[in-house]
Amino acid sequence: MMTYGNTAWFDSRLDVSLINQNTRQKVRDYVQHKCSISIICSRFNKVENFYARMVSYNKKGMTFESSQHYKKGTNIFFRIQNCVIENTDPELCEGLRTASLAEVVCCEKIKNQEEILYKTSVKYHEYY
């Protein structure tokens, strides 16, 4: 993390747990768009696919729920199964990627009565 005056610049390669409370608040302030979109995920360069449900996204990444546990740092490829955006405000689509590579930032077990689910947050890899 670099600082310039009172402003902390977030380096996406850093572990979020290492960032001070002030910077965490700035990261939380980043606009999150809530959604419920079916996606297909796979570990990068692996054949096996997993179904998941995207629950939120922003310009830097997304969060999804699935029955799979992913280790921090795992690269995944995901794509939206059926992208129906016709009734959505264009502003809400900012940051939504229909297919992309991403790196797992954190993966935690969530409570669900019916099955074991994991909430996984990923950051998008930059386009070149």
PDB file of C-alpha atoms in Angstrom:
ATOM      1  CA  MET A   1       0.000   0.000   0.000  1.00  0.00           C
ATOM      2  CA  MET A   2       1.318   3.438  -0.892  1.00  0.00           C
ATOM      3  CA  THR A   3       0.251   6.617   0.800  1.00  0.00           C
ATOM      4  CA  TYR A   4       0.045  10.110  -0.563  1.00  0.00           C
ATOM      5  CA  GLY A   5      -0.861  12.608   2.117  1.00  0.00           C
ATOM      6  CA  ASN A   6      -3.883  11.199   3.951  1.00  0.00           C
ATOM      7  CA  THR A   7      -4.940   9.037   1.003  1.00  0.00           C
ATOM      8  CA  ALA A   8      -4.068   5.336   0.953  1.00  0.00           C
ATOM      9  CA  TRP A   9      -3.804   3.752  -2.481  1.00  0.00           C
ATOM     10  CA  PHE A  10      -5.060   0.182  -2.550  1.00  0.00           C
ATOM     11  CA  ASP A  11      -2.725  -2.287  -4.214  1.00  0.00           C
ATOM     12  CA  SER A  12      -4.958  -5.195  -5.311  1.00  0.00           C
ATOM     13  CA  ARG A  13      -2.064  -7.649  -4.797  1.00  0.00           C
ATOM     14  CA  LEU A  14      -2.082  -7.045  -1.030  1.00  0.00           C
ATOM     15  CA  ASP A  15      -3.990  -9.162   1.453  1.00  0.00           C
ATOM     16  CA  VAL A  16      -7.036  -7.177   2.617  1.00  0.00           C
ATOM     17  CA  SER A  17      -6.321  -8.223   6.225  1.00  0.00           C
ATOM     18  CA  LEU A  18      -3.073  -6.217   6.122  1.00  0.00           C
ATOM     19  CA  ILE A  19      -4.751  -2.945   5.245  1.00  0.00           C
ATOM     20  CA  ASN A  20      -5.502  -0.462   8.023  1.00  0.00           C
ATOM     21  CA  GLN A  21      -9.077   0.265   9.131  1.00  0.00           C
ATOM     22  CA  ASN A  22      -9.290   3.576   7.245  1.00  0.00           C
ATOM     23  CA  THR A  23      -8.381   1.942   3.942  1.00  0.00           C
ATOM     24  CA  ARG A  24     -10.762  -0.977   4.581  1.00  0.00           C
ATOM     25  CA  GLN A  25     -13.594   1.534   4.856  1.00  0.00           C
ATOM     26  CA  LYS A  26     -12.624   3.016   1.478  1.00  0.00           C
ATOM     27  CA  VAL A  27     -12.640  -0.472  -0.057  1.00  0.00           C
ATOM     28  CA  ARG A  28     -16.098  -1.133   1.470  1.00  0.00           C
ATOM     29  CA  ASP A  29     -17.323   2.171   0.054  1.00  0.00           C
ATOM     30  CA  TYR A  30     -16.647   0.878  -3.453  1.00  0.00           C
ATOM     31  CA  VAL A  31     -20.044   0.462  -5.090  1.00  0.00           C
ATOM     32  CA  GLN A  32     -21.365  -3.112  -4.829  1.00  0.00           C
ATOM     33  CA  HIS A  33     -24.161  -4.221  -7.122  1.00  0.00           C
ATOM     34  CA  LYS A  34     -26.338  -6.969  -5.626  1.00  0.00           C
ATOM     35  CA  CYS A  35     -27.550  -9.630  -8.035  1.00  0.00           C
ATOM     36  CA  SER A  36     -28.517 -13.266  -8.410  1.00  0.00           C
ATOM     37  CA  ILE A  37     -26.945 -14.584 -11.602  1.00  0.00           C
ATOM     38  CA  SER A  38     -26.130 -18.211 -12.482  1.00  0.00           C
ATOM     39  CA  ILE A  39     -22.490 -18.730 -13.441  1.00  0.00           C
ATOM     40  CA  ILE A  40     -20.226 -21.628 -14.364  1.00  0.00           C
ATOM     41  CA  CYS A  41     -16.748 -21.714 -12.768  1.00  0.00           C
ATOM     42  CA  SER A  42     -13.673 -23.830 -13.241  1.00  0.00           C
ATOM     43  CA  ARG A  43     -10.184 -23.725 -11.887  1.00  0.00           C
ATOM     44  CA  PHE A  44      -8.044 -22.215 -14.631  1.00  0.00           C
ATOM     45  CA  ASN A  45      -6.895 -24.852 -17.151  1.00  0.00           C
ATOM     46  CA  LYS A  46      -9.000 -27.608 -15.525  1.00  0.00           C
ATOM     47  CA  VAL A  47     -11.811 -29.532 -17.209  1.00  0.00           C
ATOM     48  CA  GLU A  48     -14.282 -29.863 -14.319  1.00  0.00           C
ATOM     49  CA  ASN A  49     -16.973 -27.144 -14.126  1.00  0.00           C
ATOM     50  CA  PHE A  50     -18.957 -26.042 -11.083  1.00  0.00           C
ATOM     51  CA  TYR A  51     -22.236 -24.190 -10.970  1.00  0.00           C
ATOM     52  CA  ALA A  52     -22.505 -21.142  -8.730  1.00  0.00           C
ATOM     53  CA  ARG A  53     -24.618 -18.064  -8.076  1.00  0.00           C
ATOM     54  CA  MET A  54     -23.107 -14.583  -8.312  1.00  0.00           C
ATOM     55  CA  VAL A  55     -24.462 -12.480  -5.435  1.00  0.00           C
ATOM     56  CA  SER A  56     -22.632  -9.159  -5.965  1.00  0.00           C
ATOM     57  CA  TYR A  57     -20.059  -7.479  -8.178  1.00  0.00           C
ATOM     58  CA  ASN A  58     -18.181  -4.218  -8.710  1.00  0.00           C
ATOM     59  CA  LYS A  59     -15.439  -2.907 -10.993  1.00  0.00           C
ATOM     60  CA  LYS A  60     -12.702  -4.896  -9.225  1.00  0.00           C
ATOM     61  CA  GLY A  61     -14.354  -8.281  -8.678  1.00  0.00           C
ATOM     62  CA  MET A  62     -17.354 -10.281  -7.551  1.00  0.00           C
ATOM     63  CA  THR A  63     -18.715 -12.572  -4.857  1.00  0.00           C
ATOM     64  CA  PHE A  64     -20.430 -15.876  -5.544  1.00  0.00           C
ATOM     65  CA  GLU A  65     -21.850 -18.822  -3.623  1.00  0.00           C
ATOM     66  CA  SER A  66     -21.146 -22.440  -4.554  1.00  0.00           C
ATOM     67  CA  SER A  67     -20.673 -25.891  -3.105  1.00  0.00           C
ATOM     68  CA  GLN A  68     -16.941 -25.739  -3.918  1.00  0.00           C
ATOM     69  CA  HIS A  69     -14.176 -24.502  -1.642  1.00  0.00           C
ATOM     70  CA  TYR A  70     -11.417 -22.553  -3.403  1.00  0.00           C
ATOM     71  CA  LYS A  71      -8.008 -21.833  -1.882  1.00  0.00           C
ATOM     72  CA  LYS A  72      -6.886 -18.219  -1.673  1.00  0.00           C
ATOM     73  CA  GLY A  73      -4.835 -17.345  -4.756  1.00  0.00           C
ATOM     74  CA  THR A  74      -6.549 -19.903  -7.014  1.00  0.00           C
ATOM     75  CA  ASN A  75      -7.156 -18.626 -10.527  1.00  0.00           C
ATOM     76  CA  ILE A  76     -10.630 -19.370 -11.813  1.00  0.00           C
ATOM     77  CA  PHE A  77     -12.400 -18.872 -15.093  1.00  0.00           C
ATOM     78  CA  PHE A  78     -16.084 -18.034 -14.904  1.00  0.00           C
ATOM     79  CA  ARG A  79     -18.841 -17.205 -17.318  1.00  0.00           C
ATOM     80  CA  ILE A  80     -22.452 -16.205 -16.944  1.00  0.00           C
ATOM     81  CA  GLN A  81     -24.849 -18.941 -18.032  1.00  0.00           C
ATOM     82  CA  ASN A  82     -27.707 -16.809 -19.321  1.00  0.00           C
ATOM     83  CA  CYS A  83     -27.009 -13.106 -19.521  1.00  0.00           C
ATOM     84  CA  VAL A  84     -30.361 -11.311 -19.632  1.00  0.00           C
ATOM     85  CA  ILE A  85     -29.706  -7.635 -18.960  1.00  0.00           C
ATOM     86  CA  GLU A  86     -32.441  -6.033 -21.033  1.00  0.00           C
ATOM     87  CA  ASN A  87     -34.452  -4.811 -18.003  1.00  0.00           C
ATOM     88  CA  THR A  88     -31.419  -3.571 -16.058  1.00  0.00           C
ATOM     89  CA  ASP A  89     -30.202   0.006 -15.758  1.00  0.00           C
ATOM     90  CA  PRO A  90     -26.932   0.522 -17.686  1.00  0.00           C
ATOM     91  CA  GLU A  91     -25.380   1.933 -14.501  1.00  0.00           C
ATOM     92  CA  LEU A  92     -25.922  -1.392 -12.740  1.00  0.00           C
ATOM     93  CA  CYS A  93     -23.978  -3.230 -15.431  1.00  0.00           C
ATOM     94  CA  GLU A  94     -20.756  -1.302 -14.774  1.00  0.00           C
ATOM     95  CA  GLY A  95     -18.238  -3.904 -13.644  1.00  0.00           C
ATOM     96  CA  LEU A  96     -20.306  -6.911 -14.688  1.00  0.00           C
ATOM     97  CA  ARG A  97     -18.201  -9.304 -16.725  1.00  0.00           C
ATOM     98  CA  THR A  98     -19.907 -12.062 -18.684  1.00  0.00           C
ATOM     99  CA  ALA A  99     -16.708 -14.157 -18.829  1.00  0.00           C
ATOM    100  CA  SER A 100     -13.368 -13.522 -17.168  1.00  0.00           C
ATOM    101  CA  LEU A 101     -10.369 -14.787 -15.261  1.00  0.00           C
ATOM    102  CA  ALA A 102     -10.225 -13.957 -11.561  1.00  0.00           C
ATOM    103  CA  GLU A 103      -8.146 -14.709  -8.476  1.00  0.00           C
ATOM    104  CA  VAL A 104      -9.696 -15.959  -5.233  1.00  0.00           C
ATOM    105  CA  VAL A 105      -9.260 -13.404  -2.439  1.00  0.00           C
ATOM    106  CA  CYS A 106     -11.183 -15.296   0.245  1.00  0.00           C
ATOM    107  CA  CYS A 107     -13.488 -18.276   0.586  1.00  0.00           C
ATOM    108  CA  GLU A 108     -15.546 -18.942   3.700  1.00  0.00           C
ATOM    109  CA  LYS A 109     -18.175 -21.465   4.682  1.00  0.00           C
ATOM    110  CA  ILE A 110     -21.660 -20.032   5.102  1.00  0.00           C
ATOM    111  CA  LYS A 111     -24.525 -21.474   7.085  1.00  0.00           C
ATOM    112  CA  ASN A 112     -27.285 -23.048   5.093  1.00  0.00           C
ATOM    113  CA  GLN A 113     -29.785 -25.633   6.344  1.00  0.00           C
ATOM    114  CA  GLU A 114     -30.009 -27.554   3.074  1.00  0.00           C
ATOM    115  CA  GLU A 115     -26.383 -27.941   1.961  1.00  0.00           C
ATOM    116  CA  ILE A 116     -22.822 -26.823   2.601  1.00  0.00           C
ATOM    117  CA  LEU A 117     -22.119 -23.581   0.720  1.00  0.00           C
ATOM    118  CA  TYR A 118     -19.060 -21.387   0.381  1.00  0.00           C
ATOM    119  CA  LYS A 119     -19.022 -17.650  -0.213  1.00  0.00           C
ATOM    120  CA  THR A 120     -16.088 -16.825  -2.475  1.00  0.00           C
ATOM    121  CA  SER A 121     -14.778 -13.361  -3.305  1.00  0.00           C
ATOM    122  CA  VAL A 122     -12.570 -12.879  -6.328  1.00  0.00           C
ATOM    123  CA  LYS A 123     -10.763  -9.983  -7.954  1.00  0.00           C
ATOM    124  CA  TYR A 124     -10.748  -9.748 -11.718  1.00  0.00           C
ATOM    125  CA  HIS A 125      -7.509 -10.076 -13.635  1.00  0.00           C
ATOM    126  CA  GLU A 126      -6.858  -6.961 -15.691  1.00  0.00           C
ATOM    127  CA  TYR A 127      -7.428  -6.937 -19.412  1.00  0.00           C
ATOM    128  CA  TYR A 128      -4.332  -6.329 -21.495  1.00  0.00           C
TER     129      TYR A 128
END
